[in-house]
C-alpha cells in the first residue's frame, strides 16, 4: 500500500495534537446534548435529509461532527487513524448519550475491510482538511464507491487547493497542487484550533493548551481539484455537484480574514475573491 510509513507518521503527529485541539473546544458535550450542531450549512445542504440513513464519516477526528450527524438522524460510523481522536470521540458519545460507532483505522484499510465484510452505507461523508492526508486518490474513490449502496451519496467539503498557492499574507507563493506531491512538515500538525480563535469551536473557545509544539512531523499530499473529481468519476461515482466557495468556514488560514456571521471567513478588503473551499456531491450508480 502506497506510503504506509508516511501515514503511520501522520498518525503519530495527529495523536500528539488532538489533546491540544480538544482543550479549546469548550463544553462541546453540553452543546451537543442540548441539540447544538457543529456542521456548517454547506455540508448540510449537500448531505440533504439524514433521518434513518446509515452514514460512514471518514477522517472523523474527535467526533463532534459525527455526533451532529447522528443528532440529525443518521446511524453513524466514524473512522479515523488517530487513536487519541477515536478515544475522544467515544468519550464524547458517552458524555452526550448520542450513540455512534467509532473505529480506529487507516481509511485505506477500513474501506477495504468494510467492502470485504459486505458493509454498505447510504451516505459517506468527509470534510475540512481531509484530501491533503491521502496519497492515493484512486484507491480512496474506489473504496468509497465499494461501501456505498447503489444510489448512495458521497459528500466532501474541503479547503480549496487554490488556497494552497498563497502564504499566510496572500502572496502567491506556491504552484497549484498536483499529482499528490508529498510535502514534509517538520513542525507537524499545528494547533490550528487555537489559531482560529473560536472559528472552530461552536461551543465557545477555551484557552486550554498554550504554545503547543508538535514533536512529530507529518506528510501532506498536494492534489488539485480536477484530480479529486476525476478520481471519484473513475471510481464509479457520478458527480452531481461541484461547488466552489469564495470563503472558508471556521479556520483562519490567512492574515486579516474578515469574519461574517456563521464563522465564515472572507479575505480582507483589497484581496480579490478566490475559491477557499469546495464541496462535491456524488452518487454511486447501480452499474458496479
Ligand atoms: C483536519 S482533520 C478532519 C476534521 C474533521 N472533519 C472534524 O470533524 O474535525 C483530519 C483527520 O484525518 C485523519 N487522518 C489522516 N490520515 C488518515 C488516514 N490515512 N486514515 C484515517 N484518518 C486519517 C486525522 O487523524 C485527522 O483526524
Short mmCIF file of C-alpha atoms in Angstrom, two decimals, residues 11 14-15 18-19 22 57-64 66-67 76-94 100-107 110:
data_model
loop_
_atom_site.label_atom_id
_atom_site.label_comp_id
_atom_site.label_asym_id
_atom_site.label_seq_id
_atom_site.Cartn_x
_atom_site.Cartn_y
_atom_site.Cartn_z
CA UNK A 11 -0.98 9.05 12.93
CA UNK A 14 -2.28 13.61 14.97
CA UNK A 15 -2.04 11.69 18.24
CA UNK A 18 -5.54 16.02 19.41
CA UNK A 19 -5.40 16.85 23.14
CA UNK A 22 -9.81 19.38 22.15
CA UNK A 57 -17.83 9.54 8.43
CA UNK A 58 -14.27 9.25 7.14
CA UNK A 59 -11.45 11.06 8.98
CA UNK A 60 -13.89 11.99 11.73
CA UNK A 61 -11.29 13.36 14.17
CA UNK A 62 -12.71 13.78 17.71
CA UNK A 63 -16.28 13.10 16.65
CA UNK A 64 -18.04 16.46 17.09
CA UNK A 66 -20.07 12.67 13.70
CA UNK A 67 -22.34 13.17 16.70
CA UNK A 76 -23.05 6.98 12.17
CA UNK A 77 -19.79 5.08 11.96
CA UNK A 78 -16.81 7.41 12.42
CA UNK A 79 -13.36 6.33 11.22
CA UNK A 80 -10.02 7.95 11.95
CA UNK A 81 -6.37 6.92 12.03
CA UNK A 82 -5.68 8.69 15.31
CA UNK A 83 -6.02 6.62 18.48
CA UNK A 84 -6.43 9.77 20.57
CA UNK A 85 -9.12 11.22 18.29
CA UNK A 86 -11.13 7.99 18.32
CA UNK A 87 -10.81 7.71 22.10
CA UNK A 88 -12.02 11.32 22.46
CA UNK A 89 -14.91 10.67 20.07
CA UNK A 90 -16.02 7.61 22.09
CA UNK A 91 -15.89 9.65 25.31
CA UNK A 92 -17.91 12.45 23.73
CA UNK A 93 -20.51 9.94 22.60
CA UNK A 94 -20.75 8.56 26.15
CA UNK A 100 -22.31 6.36 17.23
CA UNK A 101 -19.74 3.73 16.39
CA UNK A 102 -16.10 4.88 16.28
CA UNK A 103 -13.42 2.76 14.66
CA UNK A 104 -9.71 3.47 14.66
CA UNK A 105 -8.25 2.65 11.28
CA UNK A 106 -6.37 3.99 8.34
CA UNK A 107 -9.20 4.69 5.90
CA UNK A 110 -11.00 0.34 6.66
#
